[in-house]
Coordinates of C-alpha atoms and ligand atoms in Angstrom, one line a residue:
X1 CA 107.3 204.5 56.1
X2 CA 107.0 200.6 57.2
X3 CA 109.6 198.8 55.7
X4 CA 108.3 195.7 53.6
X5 CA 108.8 192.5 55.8
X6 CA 111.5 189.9 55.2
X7 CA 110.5 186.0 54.7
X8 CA 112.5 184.0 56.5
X9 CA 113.8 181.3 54.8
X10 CA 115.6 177.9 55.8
X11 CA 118.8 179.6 57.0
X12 CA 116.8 181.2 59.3
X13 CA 115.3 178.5 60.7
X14 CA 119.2 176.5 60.4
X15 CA 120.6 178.6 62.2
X16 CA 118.3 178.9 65.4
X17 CA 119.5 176.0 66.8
X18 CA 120.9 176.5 70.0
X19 CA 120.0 180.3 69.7
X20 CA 116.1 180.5 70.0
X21 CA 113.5 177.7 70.0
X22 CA 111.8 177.6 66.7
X23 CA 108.0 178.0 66.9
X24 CA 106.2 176.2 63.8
X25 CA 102.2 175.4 63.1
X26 CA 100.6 174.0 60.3
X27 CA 98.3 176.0 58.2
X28 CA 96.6 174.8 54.9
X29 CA 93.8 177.9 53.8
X30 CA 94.6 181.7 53.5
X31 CA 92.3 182.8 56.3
X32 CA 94.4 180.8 58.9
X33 CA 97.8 181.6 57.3
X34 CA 97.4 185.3 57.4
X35 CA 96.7 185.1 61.0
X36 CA 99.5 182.1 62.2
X37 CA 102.2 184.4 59.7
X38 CA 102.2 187.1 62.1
X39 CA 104.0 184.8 64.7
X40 CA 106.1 181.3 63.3
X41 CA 109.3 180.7 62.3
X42 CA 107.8 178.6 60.2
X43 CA 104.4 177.6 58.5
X44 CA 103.7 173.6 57.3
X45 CA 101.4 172.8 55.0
X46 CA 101.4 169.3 56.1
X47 CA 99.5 166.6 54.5
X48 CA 97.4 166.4 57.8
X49 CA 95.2 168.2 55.9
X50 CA 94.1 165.2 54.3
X51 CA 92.3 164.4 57.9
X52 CA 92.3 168.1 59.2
X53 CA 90.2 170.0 56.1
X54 CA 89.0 166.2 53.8
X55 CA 87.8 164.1 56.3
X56 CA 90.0 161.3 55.4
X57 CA 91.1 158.9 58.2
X58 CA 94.8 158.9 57.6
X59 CA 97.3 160.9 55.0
X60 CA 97.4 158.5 51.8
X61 CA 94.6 160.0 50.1
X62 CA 96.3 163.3 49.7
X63 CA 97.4 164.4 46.3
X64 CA 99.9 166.9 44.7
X65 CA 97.2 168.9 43.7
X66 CA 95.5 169.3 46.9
X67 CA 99.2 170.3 48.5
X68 CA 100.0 172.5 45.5
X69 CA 96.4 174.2 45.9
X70 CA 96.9 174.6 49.7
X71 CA 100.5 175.6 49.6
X72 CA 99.9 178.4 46.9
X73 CA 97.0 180.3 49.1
X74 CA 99.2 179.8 52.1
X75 CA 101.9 181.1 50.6
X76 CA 100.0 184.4 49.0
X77 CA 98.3 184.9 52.2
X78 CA 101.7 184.9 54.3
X79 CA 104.7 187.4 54.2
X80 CA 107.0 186.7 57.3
X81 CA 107.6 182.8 57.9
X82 CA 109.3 180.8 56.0
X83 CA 106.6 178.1 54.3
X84 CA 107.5 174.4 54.0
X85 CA 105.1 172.0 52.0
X86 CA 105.0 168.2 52.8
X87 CA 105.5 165.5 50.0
X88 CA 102.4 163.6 50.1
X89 CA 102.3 159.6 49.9
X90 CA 103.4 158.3 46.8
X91 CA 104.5 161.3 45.3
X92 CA 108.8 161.0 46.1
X93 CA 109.5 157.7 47.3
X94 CA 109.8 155.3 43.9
X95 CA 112.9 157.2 42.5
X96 CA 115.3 160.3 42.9
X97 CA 114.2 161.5 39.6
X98 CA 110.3 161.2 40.5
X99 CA 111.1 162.7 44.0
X100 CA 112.9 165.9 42.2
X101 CA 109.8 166.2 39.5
X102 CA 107.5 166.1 42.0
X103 CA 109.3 168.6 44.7
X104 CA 110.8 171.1 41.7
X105 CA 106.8 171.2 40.6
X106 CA 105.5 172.0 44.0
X107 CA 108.2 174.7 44.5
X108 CA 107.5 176.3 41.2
X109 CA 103.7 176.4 41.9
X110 CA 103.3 177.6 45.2
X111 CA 106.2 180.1 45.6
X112 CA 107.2 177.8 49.1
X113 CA 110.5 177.6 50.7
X114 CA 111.4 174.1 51.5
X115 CA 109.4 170.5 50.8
X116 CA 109.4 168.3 53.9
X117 CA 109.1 164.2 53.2
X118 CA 108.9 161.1 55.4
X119 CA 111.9 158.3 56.0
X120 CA 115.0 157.9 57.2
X121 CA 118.5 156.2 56.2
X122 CA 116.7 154.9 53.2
X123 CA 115.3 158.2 51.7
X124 CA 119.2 159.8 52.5
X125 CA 120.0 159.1 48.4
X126 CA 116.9 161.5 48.2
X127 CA 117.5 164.1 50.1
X128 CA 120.9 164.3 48.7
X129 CA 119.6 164.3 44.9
X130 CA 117.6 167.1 45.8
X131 CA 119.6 169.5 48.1
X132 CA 122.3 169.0 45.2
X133 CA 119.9 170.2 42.9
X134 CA 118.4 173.5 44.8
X135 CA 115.4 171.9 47.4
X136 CA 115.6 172.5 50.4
X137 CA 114.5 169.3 52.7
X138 CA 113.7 169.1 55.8
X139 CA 113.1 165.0 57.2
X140 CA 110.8 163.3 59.4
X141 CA 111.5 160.8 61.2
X142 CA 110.0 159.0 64.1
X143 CA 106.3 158.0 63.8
X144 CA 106.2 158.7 59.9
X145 CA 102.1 158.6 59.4
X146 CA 102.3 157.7 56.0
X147 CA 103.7 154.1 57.0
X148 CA 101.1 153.4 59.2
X149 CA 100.5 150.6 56.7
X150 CA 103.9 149.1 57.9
X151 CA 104.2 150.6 61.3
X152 CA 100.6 148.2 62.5
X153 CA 99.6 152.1 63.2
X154 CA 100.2 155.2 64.7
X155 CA 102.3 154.5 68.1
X156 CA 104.7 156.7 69.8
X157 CA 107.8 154.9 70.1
X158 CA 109.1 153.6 73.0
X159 CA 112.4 154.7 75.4
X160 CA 114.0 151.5 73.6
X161 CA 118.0 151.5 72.7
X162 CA 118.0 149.8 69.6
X163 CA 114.8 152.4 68.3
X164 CA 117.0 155.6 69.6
X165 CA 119.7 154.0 67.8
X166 CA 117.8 153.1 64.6
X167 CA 116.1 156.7 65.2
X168 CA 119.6 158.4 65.2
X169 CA 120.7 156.5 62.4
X170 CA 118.0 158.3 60.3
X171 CA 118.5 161.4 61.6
X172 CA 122.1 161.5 61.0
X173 CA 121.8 160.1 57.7
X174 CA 119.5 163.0 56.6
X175 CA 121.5 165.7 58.1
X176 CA 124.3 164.3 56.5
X177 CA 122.2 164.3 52.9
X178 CA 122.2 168.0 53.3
X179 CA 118.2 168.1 55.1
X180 CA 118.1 171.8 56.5
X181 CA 116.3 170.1 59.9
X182 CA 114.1 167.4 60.6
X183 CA 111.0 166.6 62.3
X184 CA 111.0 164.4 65.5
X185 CA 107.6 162.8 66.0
X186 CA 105.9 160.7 68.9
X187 CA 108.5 159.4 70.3
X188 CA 109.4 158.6 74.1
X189 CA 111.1 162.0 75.6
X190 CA 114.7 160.4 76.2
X191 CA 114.6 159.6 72.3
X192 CA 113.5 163.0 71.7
X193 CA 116.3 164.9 74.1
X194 CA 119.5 163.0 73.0
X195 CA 118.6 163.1 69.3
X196 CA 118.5 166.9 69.8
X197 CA 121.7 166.7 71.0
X198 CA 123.3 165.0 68.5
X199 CA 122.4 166.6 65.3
X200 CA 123.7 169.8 64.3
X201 CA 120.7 171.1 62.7
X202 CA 117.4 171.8 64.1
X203 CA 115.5 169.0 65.4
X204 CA 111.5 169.7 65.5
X205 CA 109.8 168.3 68.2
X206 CA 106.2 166.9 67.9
X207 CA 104.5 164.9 71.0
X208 CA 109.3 164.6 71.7
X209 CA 110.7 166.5 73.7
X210 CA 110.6 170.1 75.3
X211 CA 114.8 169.6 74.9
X212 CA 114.1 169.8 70.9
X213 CA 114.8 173.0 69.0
X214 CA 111.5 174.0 68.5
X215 CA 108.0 172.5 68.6
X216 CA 105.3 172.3 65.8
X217 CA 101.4 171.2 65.8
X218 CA 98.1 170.5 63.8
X219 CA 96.9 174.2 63.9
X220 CA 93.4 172.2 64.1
X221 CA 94.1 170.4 67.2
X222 CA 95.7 173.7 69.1
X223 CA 92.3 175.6 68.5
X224 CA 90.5 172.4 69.2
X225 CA 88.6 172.4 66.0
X226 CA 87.7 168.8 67.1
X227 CA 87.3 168.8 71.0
X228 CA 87.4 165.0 71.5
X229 CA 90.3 164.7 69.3
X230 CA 93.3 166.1 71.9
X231 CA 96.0 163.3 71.7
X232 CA 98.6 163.5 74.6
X233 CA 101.1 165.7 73.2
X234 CA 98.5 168.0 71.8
X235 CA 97.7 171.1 74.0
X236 CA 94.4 172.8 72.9
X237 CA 94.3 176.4 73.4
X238 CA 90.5 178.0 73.3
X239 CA 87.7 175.3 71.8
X240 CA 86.8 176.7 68.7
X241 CA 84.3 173.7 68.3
X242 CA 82.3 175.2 70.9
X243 CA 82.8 178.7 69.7
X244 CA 81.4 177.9 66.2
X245 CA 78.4 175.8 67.3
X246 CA 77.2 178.4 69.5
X247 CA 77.7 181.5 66.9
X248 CA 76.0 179.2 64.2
X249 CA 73.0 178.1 66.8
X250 CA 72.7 181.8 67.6
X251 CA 72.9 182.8 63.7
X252 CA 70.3 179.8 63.0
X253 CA 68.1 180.7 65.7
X254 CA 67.9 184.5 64.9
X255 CA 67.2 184.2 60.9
X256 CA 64.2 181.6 62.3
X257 CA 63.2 184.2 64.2
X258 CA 63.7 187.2 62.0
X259 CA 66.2 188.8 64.3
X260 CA 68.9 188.5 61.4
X261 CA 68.9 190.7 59.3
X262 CA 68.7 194.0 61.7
X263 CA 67.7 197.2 59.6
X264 CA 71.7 197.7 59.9
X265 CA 72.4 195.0 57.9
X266 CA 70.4 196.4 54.8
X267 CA 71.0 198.8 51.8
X268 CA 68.3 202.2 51.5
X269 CA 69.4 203.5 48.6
Ligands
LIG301 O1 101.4 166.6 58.1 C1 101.7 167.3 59.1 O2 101.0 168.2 59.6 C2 103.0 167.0 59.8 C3 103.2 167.6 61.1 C4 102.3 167.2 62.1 C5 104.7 167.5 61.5 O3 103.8 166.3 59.2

């Protein structure tokens, strides 16, 4: 008899650091989630859906329902990793008591581990109100695409002192606020090695450092859903845009042709 499988949760992933580099993806529909399970620590539901499944050009147009919706098929459709939801814009930063409605609602209706939201020093109140109060956080810090507003756009950051400084000041700040780890992202990859080894909890690397405790990316952009989309820190690892296009040209091609359906493909009695 198999025994039933054990989700990891965020103690899991705490206390990897310096054991085992923690392998995360993001995954937003059932289909892709039963397949990523099988091999993460952890599973994101990022709000890079908003560009990766809407076809919006940036993350503000996400909503709590879209990452509740997502969240709660990932979530049924996954039994090993531990599953993380991101905040979406708007939806935690105006107050500790919206941040906790809002984070306490997507817990309760997906069935998800942990919440992950963007900022530094000045969301540390935040975090604090909520670990206090039974969510798990993990940070972001870095390139934060939801301030791309503020930021003049999405740039990694440079091998700078005062931004590693600034950067660590964030970091710490949320580790201190009880955030279970954080994610590190675009940044030069000095930033990205010494902020590692300051912080005694897991620092998640993305387009950082190889020295971070584990690595995560846009499940879209490692199967190269878009082929001209491949950012430098992005490694794409078969071209499912090509794949697709030629098993939908065949399938289009053959039903033209009446090749599709095959006698095999039809009911007799
Ligand atoms: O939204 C997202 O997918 C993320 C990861 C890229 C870290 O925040």
């Amino acid at each position: 008899m198999s025994m039933p499988s054990i989700r990891k949760n965020i103690f899991v992933i705490k206390n990897s650091k310096g054991k085992q580099k923690i392998a995360a993806l993001t995954a937003y529909t059932s289909s892709v989630a039963r397949i990523v399970d099988r091999y993460v620590d952890f599973i994101l539901v990022g709000d890079s859906l908003g560009m990766a499944l809407y076809g919006f050009s940036d993350t503000l147009s996400v909503t709590l329902d879209m990452m509740i919706a997502h969240g709660s098929a990932v979530v049924r459709s996954s039994k090993s990793a531990c599953i993380i939801i991101d905040m979406p814009f708007g939806s935690y930063q105006e107050s500790e008591s919206q941040a906790f409605m809002n984070s306490a609602k997507v817990l309760a209706n997906t069935g998800a581990q942990a919440i992950k939201l963007e900022g530094g020093s000045e969301m540390a109140k935040t975090v604090s109100f909520l670990t206090k109060r039974g969510i798990p956080v993990m940070g972001h810090v870095g390139l934060m695409p939801q301030q791309f507003n503020t930021a003049g756009g999405f740039k990694a950051l440079k091998s700078e002192e005062y931004i590693f400084k600034k950067i660590l000041d964030d970091a710490l700040s949320l580790e201190d606020a009880g955030a279970f780890a954080i994610v590190l992202e675009c940044v030069a990859e000095s930033i990205g090695e010494r902020i590692s080894s300051k912080l005694s909890i897991p620092v998640i690397g993305i387009g950082a450092s190889p020295s971070c405790d584990g690595q995560i990316l846009v499940i879209n952009d490692i199967l190269g859903m878009q082929k001209d989309f491949s950012p430098k820190f992005v490694k794409q690892y078969i071209c499912m845009e090509d794949h697709i296009a030629k098993a939908v040209e065949q399938y289009v091609s053959e039903v033209r042709e009446s090749a599709f359906p095959g006698k095999e493909h039809c009911f007799f009695s």
